Amino acid sequence: MFITDDVHRQFAEFFDDRNIWPYAYVLSKKLAEGNICIDLLDPTLFEGTTPYTEIAPIAKVLENKQLVSTSPTTLHTPFVFYNDALYLQRYFIYETICVEKITALIQQEATALHDRQVALIALRELIGSLQATYAIQGSPIEEQTDWQLVAVLQALLNNFSIITGGPGTGKTTTLAKLLILLFEWQPHVKVALAAPTGKAAMRMHDALKNSVLPYSVNTKQKIDGLQPSTLHSLLGYRKDTVTFKYHASNTLPYDWVIVDEASMIDLPMFAKLLDALAPHTRILLLGDKDQLASVEAGSLLGDLCASLPQLNQFREEQIQWINQFITDQPRSLTSKHITQQPALLSSHILELMYSHRFNSMGAIGKLSRAVITSNLDALQACISVPDDQIVFYDELKKEAIEEIAKAYSAYLQEPDIAKALRLFNEQRILVAVRAGAQGLYTINKIIEEQLKKMNLLKPDAEFYENKPIMVTRNSYDLGLFNGDVGIIRADGAGVLKVWFDAGNGTLKSVLPAYLSNYETVYAMTIHKSQGSEFDKVMLVLPQGIDMPLLTRELLYTAITRAKSKLVIVGATTTIMQAAQSSVHRISGIKNRMEGLKPEEGSV
């Protein structure tokens, strides 16, 4: 018997048909890389990816009806062939659930549309108070429209909506406006707020509580009383199983489910969420379509957004209805937002365009746009022309290390713990990889040593005064979540504790010995930084020509964490190469959704 430690080969050769081995091998490998299926029309599919030299034609593989199903309604086989793609049955079912549930939600909207429009017209005065007030003179035309209000109004008409937008475009503010109108319209509506991680859920909660929008007292109390949870908690996580308390036969008891940081949701989780919605439940997803996709399989938010040739397109009658609420004409929708051939998701994906974090014409805004659009000429111009907002270093030179260490010195010299924590969180070093000379472990050690040289630290033990740490796994018993950042300080009795921001200007502390999953956090990975923002960011890029993980989405995510100052340590060739490399996860979502029209329902 042949023995191998290649898990993909072990999987492939579990099946007794040699013809399927190369296909099963590549499919297993692609799933591990975050893909949902394999594209059988890809001429490079088997190049350098399989130990098998003989590849049978797919027609021969499809003859084995015990292993491969060619009908989406007869799923009794481990593999499914559909639209020239090969799936594992489980992932085809997940994908189909998503397509069918979204389609059903949108098809049901027509029966409620008139009543919803009447209800919103009755709230005209309140809607008027939620219009944008920021200056738009000098802004690009596409940013002048009051996209926050447009998104709110359309989402309140829809059963299924996505609100996407880059950093600082006001996704949480838009959510707050929606909740104000929703609770004024339906005071007893049941709303669930959720996010993929506990940290993201708490950020949403804090942002809503800190909003200064014109709430009534009752509405403010209702919104403050919402308790965001992780998706696992919302669905009722069951230890050591892949099932949840809530599912198709025991649906969630909510009228609305609203999910933030939706770019981090993988396909299986999204399918289970949609499957658990009651027939009357409406769902809203918020997230940045250009950010990194989920760690697990799928790039769901990006795929759904990519299924439309252009976002922010509406039928003419929809534009007329929305514009009646926008009193400032330059902020209204125009004829260029009209679509003559609406797709199923038209007017269900709304993109916020105006960034309050940084001007799109400023250095960071220009750089992020050049990267995400792979505009190499614009990117070269950003690198070549010096700017106060962005500094480039070819390598991690002494002055770069001293610059970030000096920035961290402020929190070390601040005696007040709450203020020190805020000062620490004003900057961060971001890295793309964990190992190597430019990796997480090395960079953390370099900064630690530099602060020691400056007589600001004494790292003489595992837990030392002023050490910053990040929780790397949810700890519900301690009320701490993956991504929470704290600093170690002695309390009044001289006992070292880890202090975390508990919100509302308060702190919580735990003994270091109670933490079993944590890491030093002068530097953090770009993946871990999603959803965060810092005044100053230093981005340290790895050296080398073969860095498949270094993509434009990764670079964009890192760049857009910075609000006012960005230091990039990396060769120009590395930056240019990253901007030309994109995350491409294979799935059928885009093709299956873009083929659907509003009146269609079959998959």
Coordinates of C-alpha atoms in Angstrom, one line a residue, residues 74-503:
T74 CA -29.7 15.1 -7.2
L75 CA -27.0 15.5 -4.6
H76 CA -26.2 11.9 -3.5
T77 CA -22.5 11.9 -4.5
P78 CA -19.3 13.3 -2.9
F79 CA -18.6 15.5 -6.0
V80 CA -20.9 17.8 -8.0
F81 CA -20.2 19.1 -11.5
Y82 CA -22.0 22.4 -12.3
N83 CA -21.4 25.2 -14.7
D84 CA -18.0 23.7 -15.8
A85 CA -16.8 23.6 -12.2
L86 CA -16.2 20.8 -9.8
Y87 CA -17.3 21.0 -6.1
L88 CA -17.3 18.9 -3.0
Q89 CA -21.0 18.3 -2.4
R90 CA -21.0 20.1 0.9
Y91 CA -19.6 23.4 -0.6
F92 CA -22.0 23.2 -3.6
I93 CA -24.9 22.9 -1.1
Y94 CA -23.6 25.9 0.8
E95 CA -23.3 28.0 -2.3
T96 CA -26.7 27.0 -3.5
I97 CA -28.3 27.9 -0.2
C98 CA -26.8 31.4 -0.5
V99 CA -28.0 31.9 -4.1
E100 CA -31.5 30.5 -3.4
K101 CA -32.0 32.4 0.0
I102 CA -30.9 35.7 -1.4
T103 CA -33.1 35.2 -4.5
A104 CA -36.1 34.4 -2.3
L105 CA -35.6 37.4 0.0
I106 CA -35.5 39.8 -2.9
Q107 CA -38.5 38.2 -4.7
Q108 CA -40.6 38.7 -1.5
E109 CA -40.0 42.5 -1.5
A110 CA -42.6 43.5 -4.0
T111 CA -45.5 42.6 -1.7
A112 CA -44.3 44.9 1.1
L113 CA -42.8 47.8 -1.0
H114 CA -45.9 50.1 -1.0
D115 CA -46.4 49.9 2.7
R116 CA -42.7 50.5 3.4
Q117 CA -42.7 53.5 1.1
V118 CA -45.7 55.0 2.8
A119 CA -44.1 54.5 6.3
L120 CA -40.9 56.3 5.2
I121 CA -42.8 59.2 3.7
A122 CA -44.5 59.6 7.1
L123 CA -41.0 60.0 8.6
R124 CA -39.9 62.7 6.0
E125 CA -39.0 65.3 8.6
L126 CA -36.8 62.9 10.6
I127 CA -35.2 61.7 7.3
G128 CA -34.4 65.3 6.5
S129 CA -32.5 65.7 9.7
L130 CA -30.3 62.8 8.8
Q131 CA -29.1 64.3 5.5
A132 CA -25.3 64.9 5.0
T133 CA -24.0 68.2 6.0
Y134 CA -20.3 67.9 5.1
A135 CA -18.9 70.3 2.4
I136 CA -18.8 68.8 -1.0
Q137 CA -17.1 71.6 -3.0
G138 CA -14.1 70.3 -4.7
S139 CA -15.0 66.6 -4.2
P140 CA -15.2 64.3 -7.2
I141 CA -18.7 64.1 -8.6
E142 CA -19.2 60.5 -7.5
E143 CA -18.6 61.4 -3.9
Q144 CA -21.0 64.3 -3.8
T145 CA -24.2 62.2 -3.7
D146 CA -25.5 61.6 -0.1
W147 CA -24.8 57.9 -0.4
Q148 CA -25.4 57.3 3.3
L149 CA -29.0 58.5 3.1
V150 CA -29.5 56.7 -0.3
A151 CA -28.2 53.5 1.3
V152 CA -30.4 53.9 4.4
L153 CA -33.6 54.5 2.4
Q154 CA -33.0 51.6 0.0
A155 CA -32.0 49.2 2.7
L156 CA -35.3 50.0 4.6
L157 CA -37.2 49.0 1.4
N158 CA -35.2 45.8 0.8
N159 CA -35.2 42.4 2.4
F160 CA -31.6 41.8 1.5
S161 CA -29.0 44.6 1.3
I162 CA -25.2 45.1 1.3
I163 CA -23.7 48.5 2.3
T164 CA -20.1 48.6 1.3
G165 CA -17.5 51.3 1.4
G166 CA -13.9 52.0 2.1
P167 CA -12.4 53.1 5.5
G168 CA -14.0 56.2 6.9
T169 CA -17.0 56.3 4.5
G170 CA -19.3 56.0 7.5
K171 CA -20.7 52.4 7.4
T172 CA -21.5 52.5 11.1
T173 CA -22.9 56.0 10.9
T174 CA -25.2 54.8 8.1
L175 CA -26.2 51.9 10.3
A176 CA -27.1 54.3 13.1
K177 CA -29.2 56.4 10.8
L178 CA -31.0 53.2 9.6
L179 CA -31.7 52.1 13.2
I180 CA -33.0 55.6 14.2
L181 CA -35.6 55.4 11.4
L182 CA -36.3 51.7 12.0
F183 CA -37.1 52.2 15.7
E184 CA -39.2 55.3 15.0
W185 CA -41.1 53.4 12.4
Q186 CA -41.4 50.1 14.3
P187 CA -40.7 50.7 18.0
H188 CA -41.0 47.0 18.9
V189 CA -38.9 45.6 16.0
K190 CA -36.5 42.9 17.0
V191 CA -32.9 43.5 15.8
A192 CA -29.8 41.4 16.1
L193 CA -26.4 42.9 15.6
A194 CA -23.5 40.6 14.8
A195 CA -20.0 40.4 13.4
P196 CA -17.6 37.6 12.6
T197 CA -15.4 38.3 15.6
G198 CA -16.0 39.5 19.1
K199 CA -13.7 42.5 18.7
A200 CA -15.6 43.6 15.6
A201 CA -18.9 43.2 17.4
M202 CA -17.7 45.4 20.3
R203 CA -16.4 48.0 17.9
M204 CA -19.8 48.2 16.3
H205 CA -21.4 48.5 19.7
D206 CA -19.1 51.3 20.8
A207 CA -19.4 53.2 17.6
L208 CA -23.2 53.2 17.8
K209 CA -23.2 54.3 21.5
N210 CA -20.8 57.2 20.6
S211 CA -22.9 58.4 17.7
V212 CA -24.1 62.1 18.0
L213 CA -27.0 61.8 15.6
P214 CA -30.4 63.3 16.5
Y215 CA -31.9 60.4 18.5
S216 CA -35.1 60.6 20.5
V217 CA -34.6 59.4 24.1
N218 CA -36.5 56.2 23.5
T219 CA -34.7 55.4 20.3
K220 CA -31.4 56.1 21.9
Q221 CA -32.2 53.7 24.7
K222 CA -33.2 51.0 22.2
I223 CA -30.0 51.3 20.2
D224 CA -27.8 51.4 23.3
G225 CA -29.6 48.3 24.5
L226 CA -28.6 46.3 21.5
Q227 CA -25.9 43.8 22.3
P228 CA -23.8 42.8 19.3
S229 CA -22.5 39.2 19.3
T230 CA -20.3 37.0 17.2
L231 CA -22.0 35.0 14.4
H232 CA -21.3 31.9 16.3
S233 CA -23.0 33.2 19.4
L234 CA -26.0 34.5 17.4
L235 CA -26.6 31.1 15.8
G236 CA -26.0 29.2 19.1
Y237 CA -22.6 27.6 18.9
R238 CA -22.5 24.0 20.0
K239 CA -19.1 22.8 21.3
D240 CA -17.4 20.1 19.2
T241 CA -20.0 20.2 16.4
V242 CA -20.5 22.0 13.1
T243 CA -24.2 22.5 13.8
F244 CA -25.9 25.4 15.6
K245 CA -29.0 25.9 17.7
Y246 CA -30.7 28.0 15.0
H247 CA -31.2 26.6 11.6
A248 CA -33.9 26.1 8.9
S249 CA -36.2 24.2 11.3
N250 CA -35.5 26.5 14.3
T251 CA -35.1 30.0 12.9
L252 CA -33.7 33.1 14.6
P253 CA -36.3 35.1 16.5
Y254 CA -35.5 38.5 14.9
D255 CA -37.1 40.8 12.3
W256 CA -33.7 42.2 11.3
V257 CA -30.2 40.6 11.3
I258 CA -27.4 43.2 10.7
V259 CA -23.8 41.9 10.2
D260 CA -20.7 44.2 10.3
E261 CA -17.3 43.3 8.8
A262 CA -19.0 41.0 6.3
S263 CA -15.8 40.7 4.2
M264 CA -14.6 38.3 6.9
I265 CA -17.5 35.9 6.6
D266 CA -16.7 32.6 5.0
L267 CA -19.2 30.7 2.7
P268 CA -20.2 27.9 5.2
M269 CA -21.0 30.5 7.9
F270 CA -23.0 32.7 5.6
A271 CA -25.0 29.7 4.3
K272 CA -25.8 28.7 7.9
L273 CA -26.8 32.3 8.7
L274 CA -29.1 32.6 5.7
D275 CA -30.6 29.2 6.4
A276 CA -31.5 30.2 10.0
L277 CA -33.5 33.3 8.9
A278 CA -37.2 33.2 9.3
P279 CA -39.3 34.0 6.2
H280 CA -40.0 37.5 7.5
T281 CA -36.5 38.3 8.6
R282 CA -34.5 41.0 6.7
I283 CA -30.7 41.0 6.5
L284 CA -28.2 43.8 6.0
L285 CA -24.4 43.2 5.5
L286 CA -21.8 45.9 6.0
G287 CA -18.2 45.7 4.9
D288 CA -15.5 46.8 2.6
K289 CA -15.6 44.7 -0.6
D290 CA -11.9 45.6 -1.3
Q291 CA -10.6 44.4 2.0
L292 CA -9.1 40.9 2.6
A293 CA -11.5 38.0 2.3
S294 CA -12.2 35.5 5.0
V295 CA -9.5 33.3 6.3
E296 CA -11.6 30.3 5.6
A297 CA -13.1 29.3 2.2
G298 CA -14.8 31.9 0.1
S299 CA -14.8 35.6 -0.6
L300 CA -18.5 36.0 -0.4
L301 CA -18.9 39.8 0.0
G302 CA -16.5 40.4 -2.9
D303 CA -18.2 37.8 -5.1
L304 CA -21.7 39.3 -4.5
C305 CA -20.4 42.8 -5.3
A306 CA -18.6 41.7 -8.4
S307 CA -21.7 40.1 -9.8
L308 CA -22.9 43.5 -10.8
P309 CA -21.1 45.3 -13.6
Q310 CA -21.5 48.6 -11.7
L311 CA -22.7 49.4 -8.2
N312 CA -25.1 52.2 -7.2
Q313 CA -27.4 51.7 -10.1
F314 CA -31.2 52.0 -9.8
R315 CA -34.4 52.0 -11.9
E316 CA -35.6 55.4 -12.9
E317 CA -38.6 55.3 -10.6
Q318 CA -36.4 54.3 -7.6
I319 CA -34.2 57.3 -8.2
Q320 CA -37.3 59.6 -8.3
W321 CA -38.6 58.2 -5.1
I322 CA -35.3 58.5 -3.2
N323 CA -34.6 62.0 -4.5
Q324 CA -37.7 63.4 -2.9
F325 CA -35.9 63.1 0.5
I326 CA -32.7 64.8 -0.6
T327 CA -33.2 68.6 -0.4
D328 CA -29.7 69.6 -1.5
Q329 CA -29.8 69.0 -5.2
P330 CA -26.1 68.4 -5.8
R331 CA -26.3 65.5 -3.3
S332 CA -29.1 63.8 -5.2
L333 CA -29.0 60.8 -7.6
T334 CA -28.7 61.6 -11.3
S335 CA -29.5 60.0 -14.6
K336 CA -26.1 58.4 -14.6
H337 CA -27.2 56.2 -11.8
I338 CA -30.1 54.7 -13.9
T339 CA -29.8 51.1 -15.1
Q340 CA -31.8 49.9 -18.1
Q341 CA -31.1 46.3 -17.5
P342 CA -31.4 45.6 -13.7
A343 CA -29.9 42.5 -12.3
L344 CA -31.3 40.7 -9.2
L345 CA -28.9 42.6 -6.9
S346 CA -29.3 46.0 -8.6
S347 CA -30.2 48.5 -5.9
H348 CA -29.4 45.9 -3.2
I349 CA -25.7 46.7 -3.1
L350 CA -25.0 50.3 -2.1
E351 CA -21.4 51.7 -2.0
L352 CA -20.5 54.7 0.2
M353 CA -18.1 56.9 -1.7
Y354 CA -17.1 59.8 0.5
S355 CA -14.3 59.1 3.1
H356 CA -14.3 61.1 6.3
R357 CA -11.0 59.4 7.4
F358 CA -8.9 60.8 4.6
N359 CA -9.5 62.9 1.5
S360 CA -9.6 60.7 -1.6
M361 CA -7.4 63.4 -3.2
G362 CA -4.9 63.3 -0.4
A363 CA -1.8 61.2 -0.3
I364 CA -3.2 58.1 1.6
G365 CA -6.4 58.2 -0.4
K366 CA -4.5 58.4 -3.7
L367 CA -2.2 55.6 -2.7
S368 CA -4.9 53.3 -1.6
R369 CA -6.9 53.8 -4.8
A370 CA -3.8 53.3 -7.0
V371 CA -3.1 50.0 -5.2
I372 CA -6.6 48.5 -5.3
T373 CA -7.1 49.5 -8.9
S374 CA -3.6 48.3 -9.9
N375 CA -2.9 51.7 -11.5
L376 CA 0.9 51.4 -11.7
D377 CA 1.4 54.9 -13.1
A378 CA -0.5 56.5 -10.3
L379 CA 1.3 54.2 -7.8
Q380 CA 4.7 55.1 -9.1
A381 CA 3.8 58.8 -8.8
C382 CA 2.7 58.3 -5.2
I383 CA 6.1 56.7 -4.4
S384 CA 8.2 59.2 -6.4
V385 CA 6.7 62.4 -5.1
P386 CA 7.5 63.1 -1.4
D387 CA 4.5 63.9 0.9
D388 CA 4.1 64.7 4.6
Q389 CA 1.5 61.9 5.0
I390 CA 3.6 59.1 3.6
V391 CA 7.2 58.1 4.0
F392 CA 8.9 55.3 2.1
Y393 CA 12.0 53.3 3.2
D394 CA 13.6 50.7 1.1
E395 CA 14.5 48.6 4.1
L396 CA 14.2 48.7 7.9
K397 CA 16.9 51.2 8.6
K398 CA 17.9 52.7 11.9
E399 CA 15.9 55.9 11.4
A400 CA 12.7 53.9 10.7
I401 CA 13.1 51.9 13.8
E402 CA 13.8 55.0 15.9
E403 CA 10.8 56.8 14.4
I404 CA 8.3 54.1 15.5
A405 CA 10.0 53.5 18.8
K406 CA 9.8 57.2 19.5
A407 CA 6.1 57.2 18.7
Y408 CA 5.6 54.3 21.2
S409 CA 7.5 56.2 23.9
A410 CA 4.5 58.4 24.6
Y411 CA 2.4 55.7 26.2
L412 CA 5.4 54.4 28.2
Q413 CA 5.8 57.8 29.9
E414 CA 2.1 58.3 30.6
P415 CA 1.3 57.4 34.2
D416 CA -2.5 57.2 33.7
I417 CA -3.4 53.7 32.4
A418 CA -6.4 54.7 30.4
K419 CA -4.5 57.5 28.7
A420 CA -1.5 55.3 28.1
L421 CA -3.7 52.7 26.4
R422 CA -5.2 55.3 24.1
L423 CA -1.7 56.7 23.3
F424 CA -0.5 53.1 22.5
N425 CA -3.4 52.6 20.2
E426 CA -2.6 55.7 18.2
Q427 CA 0.0 53.8 16.2
R428 CA 0.8 50.3 15.1
I429 CA 3.4 48.4 13.0
L430 CA 1.7 46.1 10.5
V431 CA 3.4 43.1 8.9
A432 CA 2.4 40.7 6.1
V433 CA 4.0 37.6 7.6
R434 CA 4.8 36.1 10.9
A435 CA 8.2 34.6 10.3
G436 CA 11.4 35.9 8.8
A437 CA 13.4 39.1 9.0
Q438 CA 10.4 41.3 8.3
G439 CA 7.9 39.0 10.2
L440 CA 5.9 39.6 13.3
Y441 CA 8.2 37.9 15.8
T442 CA 11.3 39.7 14.6
I443 CA 9.8 43.1 14.4
N444 CA 8.2 42.9 17.8
K445 CA 11.7 41.9 19.2
I446 CA 13.4 44.8 17.4
I447 CA 11.0 47.4 18.8
E448 CA 11.3 45.8 22.3
E449 CA 15.1 46.0 22.1
Q450 CA 15.0 49.6 20.8
L451 CA 12.8 50.7 23.7
K452 CA 15.1 48.9 26.1
K453 CA 18.0 50.9 24.7
M454 CA 16.1 54.1 25.3
N455 CA 15.7 53.0 29.0
L456 CA 11.9 52.9 28.5
L457 CA 11.4 49.2 29.0
K458 CA 12.8 46.4 31.1
P459 CA 11.7 43.2 29.3
D460 CA 13.2 40.9 31.9
A461 CA 10.3 38.4 32.2
E462 CA 7.4 37.0 30.2
F463 CA 5.1 39.6 31.7
Y464 CA 6.8 42.9 32.3
E465 CA 5.7 46.5 33.1
N466 CA 4.2 48.2 30.0
K467 CA 4.3 45.1 27.7
P468 CA 1.5 45.4 25.2
I469 CA -0.4 42.2 24.4
M470 CA -3.2 41.2 22.1
V471 CA -5.7 38.4 22.9
T472 CA -5.7 35.8 20.1
R473 CA -8.8 33.8 21.0
N474 CA -12.2 34.7 22.5
S475 CA -12.4 34.2 26.2
Y476 CA -16.0 34.6 27.2
D477 CA -15.4 33.9 30.8
L478 CA -13.1 36.9 31.0
G479 CA -15.1 39.1 28.6
L480 CA -12.2 39.3 26.2
F481 CA -12.2 38.8 22.5
N482 CA -9.8 37.9 19.8
G483 CA -8.1 41.2 18.8
D484 CA -8.5 43.0 22.2
V485 CA -5.3 44.9 23.1
G486 CA -4.1 45.7 26.6
I487 CA -1.0 46.8 28.4
I488 CA 0.6 45.4 31.5
R489 CA 0.8 47.7 34.5
A490 CA 1.0 47.3 38.2
D491 CA -2.1 48.1 40.2
G492 CA -2.2 50.1 43.4
A493 CA -0.9 47.1 45.4
G494 CA 2.0 46.6 43.0
V495 CA 0.4 43.5 41.3
L496 CA 1.0 43.3 37.6
K497 CA -2.3 43.1 35.6
V498 CA -3.3 43.4 32.0
W499 CA -5.5 46.5 31.4
F500 CA -8.0 46.7 28.6
D501 CA -10.4 49.4 27.5
A502 CA -13.9 48.3 28.6
G503 CA -15.6 51.2 26.8

